[in-house]
Short mmCIF file of C-alpha atoms in Angstrom, two decimals:
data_model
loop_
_atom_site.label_atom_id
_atom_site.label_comp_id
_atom_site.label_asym_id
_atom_site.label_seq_id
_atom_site.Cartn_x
_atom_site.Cartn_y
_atom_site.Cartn_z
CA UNK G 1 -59.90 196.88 188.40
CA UNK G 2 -62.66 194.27 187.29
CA UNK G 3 -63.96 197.81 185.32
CA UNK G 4 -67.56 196.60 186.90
CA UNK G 5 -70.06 199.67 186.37
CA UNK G 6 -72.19 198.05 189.14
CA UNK G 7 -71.74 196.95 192.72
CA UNK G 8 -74.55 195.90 195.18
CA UNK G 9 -77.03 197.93 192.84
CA UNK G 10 -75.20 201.35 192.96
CA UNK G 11 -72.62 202.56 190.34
CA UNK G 12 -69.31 201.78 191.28
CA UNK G 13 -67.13 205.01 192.47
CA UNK G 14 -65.12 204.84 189.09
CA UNK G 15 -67.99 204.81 187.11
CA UNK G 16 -69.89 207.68 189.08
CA UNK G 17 -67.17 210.07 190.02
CA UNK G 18 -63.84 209.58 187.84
CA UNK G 19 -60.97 206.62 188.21
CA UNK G 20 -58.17 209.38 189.76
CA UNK G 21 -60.76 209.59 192.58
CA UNK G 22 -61.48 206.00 192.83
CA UNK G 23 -57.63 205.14 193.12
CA UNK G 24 -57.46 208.61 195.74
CA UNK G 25 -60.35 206.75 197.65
CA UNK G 26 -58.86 203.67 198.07
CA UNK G 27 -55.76 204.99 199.31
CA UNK G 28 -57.47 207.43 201.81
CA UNK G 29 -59.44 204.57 203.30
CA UNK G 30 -56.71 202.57 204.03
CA UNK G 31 -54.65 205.07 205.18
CA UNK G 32 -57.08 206.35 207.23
CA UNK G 33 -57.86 202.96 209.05
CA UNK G 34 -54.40 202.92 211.01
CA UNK G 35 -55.47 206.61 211.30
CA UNK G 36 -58.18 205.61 213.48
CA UNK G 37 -56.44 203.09 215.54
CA UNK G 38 -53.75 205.19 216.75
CA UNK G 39 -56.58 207.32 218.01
CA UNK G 40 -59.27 205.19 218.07
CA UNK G 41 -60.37 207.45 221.39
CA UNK G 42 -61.45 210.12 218.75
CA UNK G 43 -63.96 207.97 217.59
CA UNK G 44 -64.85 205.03 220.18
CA UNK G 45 -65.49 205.31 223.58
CA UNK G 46 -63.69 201.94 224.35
CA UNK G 47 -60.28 201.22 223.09
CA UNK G 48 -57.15 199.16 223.48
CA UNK G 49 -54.08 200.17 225.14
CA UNK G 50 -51.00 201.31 223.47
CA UNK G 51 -49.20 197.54 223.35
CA UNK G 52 -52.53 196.25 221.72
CA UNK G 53 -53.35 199.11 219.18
CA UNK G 54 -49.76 198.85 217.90
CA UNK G 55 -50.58 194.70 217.05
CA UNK G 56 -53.70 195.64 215.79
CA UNK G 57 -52.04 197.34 212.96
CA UNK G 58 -49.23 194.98 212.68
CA UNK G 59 -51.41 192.15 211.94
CA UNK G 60 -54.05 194.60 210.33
CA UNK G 61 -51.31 195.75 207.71
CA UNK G 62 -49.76 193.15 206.79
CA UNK G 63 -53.52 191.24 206.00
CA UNK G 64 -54.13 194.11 203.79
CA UNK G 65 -50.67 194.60 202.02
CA UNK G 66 -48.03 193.11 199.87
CA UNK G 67 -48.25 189.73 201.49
CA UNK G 68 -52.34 189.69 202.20
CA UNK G 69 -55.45 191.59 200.01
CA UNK G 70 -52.57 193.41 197.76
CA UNK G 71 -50.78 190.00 196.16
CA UNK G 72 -53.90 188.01 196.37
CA UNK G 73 -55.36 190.97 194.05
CA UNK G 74 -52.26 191.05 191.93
CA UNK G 75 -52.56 187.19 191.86
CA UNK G 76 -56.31 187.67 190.46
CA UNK G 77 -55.72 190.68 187.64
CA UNK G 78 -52.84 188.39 186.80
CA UNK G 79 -54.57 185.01 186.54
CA UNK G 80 -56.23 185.52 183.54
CA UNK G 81 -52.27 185.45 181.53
CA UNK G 82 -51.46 182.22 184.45
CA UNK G 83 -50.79 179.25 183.26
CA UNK G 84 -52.33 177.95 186.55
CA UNK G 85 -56.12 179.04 185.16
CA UNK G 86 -57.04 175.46 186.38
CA UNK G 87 -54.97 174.93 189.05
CA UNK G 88 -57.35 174.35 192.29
CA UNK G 89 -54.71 175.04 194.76
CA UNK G 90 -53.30 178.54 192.23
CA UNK G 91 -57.42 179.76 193.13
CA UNK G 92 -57.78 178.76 197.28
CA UNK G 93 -54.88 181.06 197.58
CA UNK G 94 -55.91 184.05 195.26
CA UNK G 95 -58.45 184.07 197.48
CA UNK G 96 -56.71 183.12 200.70
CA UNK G 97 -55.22 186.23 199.96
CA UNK G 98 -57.59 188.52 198.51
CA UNK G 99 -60.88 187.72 200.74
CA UNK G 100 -59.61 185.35 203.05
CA UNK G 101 -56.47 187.61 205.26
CA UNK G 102 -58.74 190.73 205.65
CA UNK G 103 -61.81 188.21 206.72
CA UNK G 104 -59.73 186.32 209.29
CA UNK G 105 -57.57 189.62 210.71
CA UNK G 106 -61.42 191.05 211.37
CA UNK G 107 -62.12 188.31 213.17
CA UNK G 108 -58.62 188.31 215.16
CA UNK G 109 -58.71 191.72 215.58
CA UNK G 110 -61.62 191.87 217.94
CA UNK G 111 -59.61 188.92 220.07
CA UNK G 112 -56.84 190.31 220.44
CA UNK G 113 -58.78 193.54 221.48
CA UNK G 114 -59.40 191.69 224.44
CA UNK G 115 -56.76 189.96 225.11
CA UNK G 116 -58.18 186.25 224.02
CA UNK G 117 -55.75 183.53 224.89
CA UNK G 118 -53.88 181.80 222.21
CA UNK G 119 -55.45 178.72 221.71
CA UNK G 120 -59.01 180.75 220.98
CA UNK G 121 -57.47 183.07 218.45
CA UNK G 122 -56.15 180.29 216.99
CA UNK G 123 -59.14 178.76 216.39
CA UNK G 124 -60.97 181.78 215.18
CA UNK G 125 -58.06 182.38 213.22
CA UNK G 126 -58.44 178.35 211.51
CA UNK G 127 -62.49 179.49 211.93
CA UNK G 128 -61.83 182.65 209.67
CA UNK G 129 -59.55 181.32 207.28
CA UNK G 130 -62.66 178.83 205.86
CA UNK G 131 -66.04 180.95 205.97
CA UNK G 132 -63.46 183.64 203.95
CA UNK G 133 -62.86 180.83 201.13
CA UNK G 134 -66.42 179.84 201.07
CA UNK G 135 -67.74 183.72 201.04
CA UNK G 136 -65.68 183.31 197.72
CA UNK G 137 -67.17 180.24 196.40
CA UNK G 138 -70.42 181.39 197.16
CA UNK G 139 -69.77 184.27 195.35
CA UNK G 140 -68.55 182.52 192.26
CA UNK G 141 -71.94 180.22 192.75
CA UNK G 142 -74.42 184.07 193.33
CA UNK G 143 -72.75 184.97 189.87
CA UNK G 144 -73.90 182.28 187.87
CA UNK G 145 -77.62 181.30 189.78
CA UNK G 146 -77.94 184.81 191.43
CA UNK G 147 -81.05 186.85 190.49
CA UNK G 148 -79.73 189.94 188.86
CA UNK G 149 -82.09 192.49 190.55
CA UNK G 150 -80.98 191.18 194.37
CA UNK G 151 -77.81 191.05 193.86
CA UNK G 152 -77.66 194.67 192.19
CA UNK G 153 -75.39 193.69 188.88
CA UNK G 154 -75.61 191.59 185.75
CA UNK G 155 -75.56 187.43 186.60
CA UNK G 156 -72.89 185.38 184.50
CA UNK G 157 -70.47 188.22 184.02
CA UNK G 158 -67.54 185.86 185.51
CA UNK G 159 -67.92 183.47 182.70
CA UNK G 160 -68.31 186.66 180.39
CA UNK G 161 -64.89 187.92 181.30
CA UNK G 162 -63.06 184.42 181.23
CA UNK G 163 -63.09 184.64 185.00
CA UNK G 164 -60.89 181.64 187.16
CA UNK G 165 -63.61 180.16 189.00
CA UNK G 166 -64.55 177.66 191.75
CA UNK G 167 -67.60 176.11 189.47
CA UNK G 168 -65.27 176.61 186.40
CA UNK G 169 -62.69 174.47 187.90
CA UNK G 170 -64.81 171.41 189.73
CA UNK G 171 -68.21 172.55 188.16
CA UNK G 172 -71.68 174.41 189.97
CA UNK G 173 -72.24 170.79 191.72
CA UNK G 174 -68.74 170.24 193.45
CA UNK G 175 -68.83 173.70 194.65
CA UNK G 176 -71.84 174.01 196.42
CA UNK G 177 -70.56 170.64 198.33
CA UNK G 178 -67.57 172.22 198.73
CA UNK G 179 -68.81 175.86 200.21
CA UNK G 180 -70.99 173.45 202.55
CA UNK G 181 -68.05 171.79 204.04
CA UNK G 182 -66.28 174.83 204.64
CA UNK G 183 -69.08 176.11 206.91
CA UNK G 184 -69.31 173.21 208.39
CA UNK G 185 -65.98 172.85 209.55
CA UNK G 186 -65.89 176.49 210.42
CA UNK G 187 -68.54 175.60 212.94
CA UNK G 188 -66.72 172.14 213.91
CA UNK G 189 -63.65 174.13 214.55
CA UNK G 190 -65.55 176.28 217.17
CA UNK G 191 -68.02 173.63 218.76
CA UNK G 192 -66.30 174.24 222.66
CA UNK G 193 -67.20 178.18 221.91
CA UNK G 194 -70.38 179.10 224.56
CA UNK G 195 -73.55 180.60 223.35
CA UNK G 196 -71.49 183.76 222.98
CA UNK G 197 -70.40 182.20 219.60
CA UNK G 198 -73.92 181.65 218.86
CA UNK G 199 -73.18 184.63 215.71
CA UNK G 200 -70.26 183.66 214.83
CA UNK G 201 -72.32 180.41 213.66
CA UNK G 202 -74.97 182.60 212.31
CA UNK G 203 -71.98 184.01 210.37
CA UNK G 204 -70.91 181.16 209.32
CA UNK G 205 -74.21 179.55 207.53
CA UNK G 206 -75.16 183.21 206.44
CA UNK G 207 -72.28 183.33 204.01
CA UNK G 208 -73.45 179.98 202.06
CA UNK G 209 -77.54 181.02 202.39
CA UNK G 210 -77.21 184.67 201.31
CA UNK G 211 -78.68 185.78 198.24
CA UNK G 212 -76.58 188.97 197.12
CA UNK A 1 -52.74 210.51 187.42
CA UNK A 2 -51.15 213.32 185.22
CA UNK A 3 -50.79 209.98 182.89
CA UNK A 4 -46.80 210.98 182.45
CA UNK A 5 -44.65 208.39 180.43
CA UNK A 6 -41.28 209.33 182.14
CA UNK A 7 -40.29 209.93 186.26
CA UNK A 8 -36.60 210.72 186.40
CA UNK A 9 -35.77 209.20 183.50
CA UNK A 10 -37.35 205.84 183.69
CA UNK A 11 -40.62 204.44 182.64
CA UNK A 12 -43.38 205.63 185.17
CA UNK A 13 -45.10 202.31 186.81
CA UNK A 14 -48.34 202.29 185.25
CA UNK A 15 -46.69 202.34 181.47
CA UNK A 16 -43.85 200.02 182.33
CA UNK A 17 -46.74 197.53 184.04
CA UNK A 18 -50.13 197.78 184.31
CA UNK A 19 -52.57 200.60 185.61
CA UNK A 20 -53.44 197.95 187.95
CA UNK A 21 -49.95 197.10 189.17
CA UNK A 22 -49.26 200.96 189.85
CA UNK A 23 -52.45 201.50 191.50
CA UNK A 24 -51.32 198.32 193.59
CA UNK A 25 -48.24 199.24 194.28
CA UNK A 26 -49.47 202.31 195.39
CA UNK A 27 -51.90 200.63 197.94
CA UNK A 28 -49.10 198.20 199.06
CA UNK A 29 -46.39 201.31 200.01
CA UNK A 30 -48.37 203.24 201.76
CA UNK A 31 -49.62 199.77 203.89
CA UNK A 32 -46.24 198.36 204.34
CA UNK A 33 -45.18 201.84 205.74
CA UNK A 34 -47.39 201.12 208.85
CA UNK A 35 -46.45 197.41 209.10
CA UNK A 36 -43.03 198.77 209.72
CA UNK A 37 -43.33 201.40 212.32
CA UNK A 38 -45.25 199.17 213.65
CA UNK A 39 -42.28 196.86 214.08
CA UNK A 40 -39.39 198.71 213.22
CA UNK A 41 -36.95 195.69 214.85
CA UNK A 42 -37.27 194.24 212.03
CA UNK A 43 -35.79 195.88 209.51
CA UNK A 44 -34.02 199.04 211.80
CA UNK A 45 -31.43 198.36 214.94
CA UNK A 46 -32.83 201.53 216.32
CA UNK A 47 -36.12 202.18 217.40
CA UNK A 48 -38.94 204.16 218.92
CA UNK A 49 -40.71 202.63 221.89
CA UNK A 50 -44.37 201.91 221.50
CA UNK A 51 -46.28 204.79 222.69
CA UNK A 52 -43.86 207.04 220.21
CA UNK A 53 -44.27 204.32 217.16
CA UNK A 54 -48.09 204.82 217.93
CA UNK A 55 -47.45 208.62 217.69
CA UNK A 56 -45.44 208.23 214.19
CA UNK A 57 -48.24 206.39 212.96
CA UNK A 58 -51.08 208.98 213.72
CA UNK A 59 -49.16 211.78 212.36
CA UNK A 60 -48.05 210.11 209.65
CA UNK A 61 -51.13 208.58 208.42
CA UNK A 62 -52.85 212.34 208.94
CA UNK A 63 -50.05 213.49 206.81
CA UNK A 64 -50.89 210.85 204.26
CA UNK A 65 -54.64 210.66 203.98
CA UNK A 66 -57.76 212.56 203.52
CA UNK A 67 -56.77 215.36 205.06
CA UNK A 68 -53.04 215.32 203.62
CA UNK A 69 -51.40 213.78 200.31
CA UNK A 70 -54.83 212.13 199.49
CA UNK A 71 -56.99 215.72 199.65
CA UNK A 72 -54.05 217.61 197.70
CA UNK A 73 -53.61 215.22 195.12
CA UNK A 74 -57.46 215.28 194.35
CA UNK A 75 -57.55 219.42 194.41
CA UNK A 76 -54.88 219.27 192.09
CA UNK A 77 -57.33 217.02 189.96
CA UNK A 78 -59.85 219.05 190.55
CA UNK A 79 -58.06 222.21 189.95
CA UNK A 80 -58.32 221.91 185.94
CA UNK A 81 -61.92 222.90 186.52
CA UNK A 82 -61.86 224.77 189.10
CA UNK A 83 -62.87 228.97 189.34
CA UNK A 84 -59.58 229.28 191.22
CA UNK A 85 -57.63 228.20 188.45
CA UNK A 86 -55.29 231.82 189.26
CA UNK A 87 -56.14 231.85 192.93
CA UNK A 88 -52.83 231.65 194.71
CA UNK A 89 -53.63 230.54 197.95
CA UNK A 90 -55.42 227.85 196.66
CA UNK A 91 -52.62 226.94 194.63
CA UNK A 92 -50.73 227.20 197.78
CA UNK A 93 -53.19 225.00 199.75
CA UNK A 94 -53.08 222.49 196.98
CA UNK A 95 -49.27 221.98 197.47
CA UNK A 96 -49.14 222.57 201.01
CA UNK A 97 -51.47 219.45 201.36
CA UNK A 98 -49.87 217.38 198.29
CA UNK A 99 -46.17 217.62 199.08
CA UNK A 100 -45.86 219.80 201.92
CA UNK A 101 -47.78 217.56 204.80
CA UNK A 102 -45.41 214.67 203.34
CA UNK A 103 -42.31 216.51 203.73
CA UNK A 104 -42.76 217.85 207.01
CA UNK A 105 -43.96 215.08 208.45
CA UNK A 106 -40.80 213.31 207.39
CA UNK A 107 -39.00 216.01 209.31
CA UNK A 108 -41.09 215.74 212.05
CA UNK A 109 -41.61 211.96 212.49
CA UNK A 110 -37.22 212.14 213.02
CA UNK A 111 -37.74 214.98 215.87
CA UNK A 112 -40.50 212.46 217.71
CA UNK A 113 -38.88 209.67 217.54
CA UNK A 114 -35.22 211.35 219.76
CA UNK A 115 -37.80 213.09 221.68
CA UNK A 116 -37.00 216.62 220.68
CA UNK A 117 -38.98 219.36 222.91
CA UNK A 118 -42.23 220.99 221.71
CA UNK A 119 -40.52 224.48 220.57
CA UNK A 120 -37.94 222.79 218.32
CA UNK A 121 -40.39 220.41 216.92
CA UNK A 122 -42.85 223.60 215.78
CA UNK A 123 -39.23 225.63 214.29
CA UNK A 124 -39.12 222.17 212.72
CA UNK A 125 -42.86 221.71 211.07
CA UNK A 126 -42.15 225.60 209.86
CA UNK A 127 -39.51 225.22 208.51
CA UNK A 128 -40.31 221.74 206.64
CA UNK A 129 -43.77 223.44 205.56
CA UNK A 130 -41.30 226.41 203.90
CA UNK A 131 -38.87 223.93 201.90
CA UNK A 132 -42.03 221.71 201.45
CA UNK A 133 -43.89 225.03 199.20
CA UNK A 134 -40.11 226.41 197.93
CA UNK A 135 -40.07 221.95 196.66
CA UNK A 136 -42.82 223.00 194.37
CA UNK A 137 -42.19 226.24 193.16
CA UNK A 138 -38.70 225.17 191.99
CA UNK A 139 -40.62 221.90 190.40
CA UNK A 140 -42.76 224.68 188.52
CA UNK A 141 -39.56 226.31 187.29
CA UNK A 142 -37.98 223.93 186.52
CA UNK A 143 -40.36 222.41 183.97
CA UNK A 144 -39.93 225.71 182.09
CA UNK A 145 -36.06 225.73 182.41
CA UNK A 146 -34.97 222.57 183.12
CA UNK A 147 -32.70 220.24 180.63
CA UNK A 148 -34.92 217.69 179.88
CA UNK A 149 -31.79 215.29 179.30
CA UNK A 150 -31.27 216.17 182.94
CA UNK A 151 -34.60 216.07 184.38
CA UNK A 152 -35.64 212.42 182.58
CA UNK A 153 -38.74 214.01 181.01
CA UNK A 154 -39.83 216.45 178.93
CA UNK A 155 -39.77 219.77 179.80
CA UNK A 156 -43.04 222.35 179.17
CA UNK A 157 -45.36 219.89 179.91
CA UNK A 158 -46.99 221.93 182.51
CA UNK A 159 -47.90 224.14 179.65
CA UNK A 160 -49.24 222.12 177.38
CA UNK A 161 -51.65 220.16 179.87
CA UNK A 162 -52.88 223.91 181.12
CA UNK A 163 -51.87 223.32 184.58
CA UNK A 164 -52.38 225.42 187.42
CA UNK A 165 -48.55 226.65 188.55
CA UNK A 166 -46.87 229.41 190.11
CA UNK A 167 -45.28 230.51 186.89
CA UNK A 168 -48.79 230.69 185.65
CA UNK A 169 -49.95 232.64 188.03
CA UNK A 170 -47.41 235.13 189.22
CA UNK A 171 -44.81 235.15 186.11
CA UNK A 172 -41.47 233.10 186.13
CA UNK A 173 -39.23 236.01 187.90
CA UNK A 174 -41.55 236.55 190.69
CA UNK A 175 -41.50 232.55 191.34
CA UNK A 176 -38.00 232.61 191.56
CA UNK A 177 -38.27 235.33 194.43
CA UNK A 178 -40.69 233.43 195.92
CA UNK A 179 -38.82 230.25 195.95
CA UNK A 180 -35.92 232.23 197.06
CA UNK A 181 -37.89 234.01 200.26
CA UNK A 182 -39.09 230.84 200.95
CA UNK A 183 -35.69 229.11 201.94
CA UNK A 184 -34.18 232.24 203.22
CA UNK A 185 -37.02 232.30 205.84
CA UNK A 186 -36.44 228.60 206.22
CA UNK A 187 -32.86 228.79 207.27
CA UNK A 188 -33.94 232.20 209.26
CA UNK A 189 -36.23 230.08 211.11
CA UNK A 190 -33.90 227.26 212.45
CA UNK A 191 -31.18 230.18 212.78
CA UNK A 192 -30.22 229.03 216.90
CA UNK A 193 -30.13 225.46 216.19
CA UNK A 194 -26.22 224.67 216.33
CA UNK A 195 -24.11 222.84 213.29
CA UNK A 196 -26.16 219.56 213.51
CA UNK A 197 -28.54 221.20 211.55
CA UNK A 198 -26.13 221.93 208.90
CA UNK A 199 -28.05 219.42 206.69
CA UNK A 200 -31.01 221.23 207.18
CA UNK A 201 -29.87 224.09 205.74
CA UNK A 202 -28.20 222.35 203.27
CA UNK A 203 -31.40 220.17 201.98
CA UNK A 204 -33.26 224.31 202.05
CA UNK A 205 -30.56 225.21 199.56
CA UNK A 206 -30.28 222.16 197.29
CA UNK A 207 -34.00 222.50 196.98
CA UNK A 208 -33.86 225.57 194.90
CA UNK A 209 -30.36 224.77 193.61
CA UNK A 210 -30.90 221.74 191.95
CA UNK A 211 -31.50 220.82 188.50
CA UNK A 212 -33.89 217.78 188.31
#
């Protein structure tokens, strides 16, 4: 939808094979996903019972559908006619949406797989929610200071295309704090975690250090 | 995908919107579908316990995806290339795997969910796979017969965009035996099921009755 002919360094699948089999693509991947967790024993050798694998794709489909990745990607391709182009809080939920419900029901998923209490999924939930939004900012920051041949496709293209952005909102400076802060509450939030957290923190500062 | 202006007799979604709001949309059914099977109680007073909603959902996201729908629809992009252009049986496997998996997974997603015994569920899938093909061939026929008033688009359209149909193929008369065979063996093969499946045979007939 962004009409990119680049992603990561490879062409992207509309680009290389056709658009109908892009749009087919999509739709066979996410069908296929509750595919797999009805009968995840086809594929895994451990797997959640019945009760579980039925929340699993409750939560799972509703982070990726009309009220998750589906409106915050509506939100985006329609942003661009918004009259909230410099709205801070109009952006935190595109991508609360888009980015941010598919990164935190990954994380929840593998809690509830086994059977976390509440209070912990809640705070990988809160955990979640802020390394998504920063993954986002750091994008927005990659696309403007990014080198080209890491990150496999053209630097600056957001500002190109009139794109709503974090630094086009509160500038390069402000966002860079801000991506920091996330992480670092991300990490606050799970400080009582053991030292079986200990990559869920490498997670965490990976997002903001990454160069592609 | 076959870039139509007109479904029914309204705009089709992707001319009345956006291609990106169609392609959506498309994304967000075929989600939302699972988010409520997953928990039907909140939209249906009836419903499935969990082990059968967990069977619903793997049959019905087979029926959808990659080896379903998904696979038909992209043979049936594929097929304006293709060297089987006046194959029938691949004509047949296209539509068997576009509409047909759809259809008689419909009927047999209502079977599961009551319970129904093994036997009557396969009379069921055959006869769902026969109306499913007889669907098409009576689509084919009527796009070179139908009243385009009644149908809400234009009629010949197949034609014109060269594409691979049964009228094509094997003539407009013997399409209309085929169409006809195809329901009679329908109705033959739910024959001992008693008048509650007087809709059944009802929906076989309408199929190649109807005129949009």
């Amino acid at each position: 939808m962004d009409n990119d002919d680049l992603r990561r360094g490879l062409s992207t699948c509309h680009k290389k094979f056709s658009e109908a089999t892009a749009i087919l693509a999509g739709d066979a991947l996410l069908t296929h996903a509750f595919n797999i967790i009805s009968q995840p024993e086809q594929v895994f050798k451990i797997y959640p019972d019945t009760q579980t694998r039925i929340k699993l794709i409750s939560r799972i489909s509703w982070a990726a559908g009309i009220k998750g990745m589906v409106e915050g990607q509506m939100l985006d391709m329609q942003s661009y006619q918004s009259e909230q182009r410099d709205n801070l809080t109009h952006l935190k939920k595109i991508h609360a949406l888009k980015t941010g419900k598919m990164i935190t029901v990954s994380v929840e998923a593998g809690a509830i797989s086994v059977d976390a209490d509440t209070e912990t999924i809640e705070k990988l939930i809160i955990y979640a929610g802020k390394i998504g939004l920063a993954f986002q900012v750091a994008d927005d920051i990659l696309n403007i200071e990014g080198d080209p041949k890491i990150m496999g496709k053209a630097a600056g293209s957001d500002a190109l295309n009139d794109k709503m952005t974090f630094p086009a909102i509160i500038g390069l400076a402000e966002s860079k704090k801000y991506a920091k802060k996330l992480i670092d509450d991300a990490i606050e939030t799970i400080s009582q975690f053991d030292e079986k957290a200990v990559p869920l923190r490498a997670i965490a500062n990976y997002i903001i250090n990454r160069d592609h």
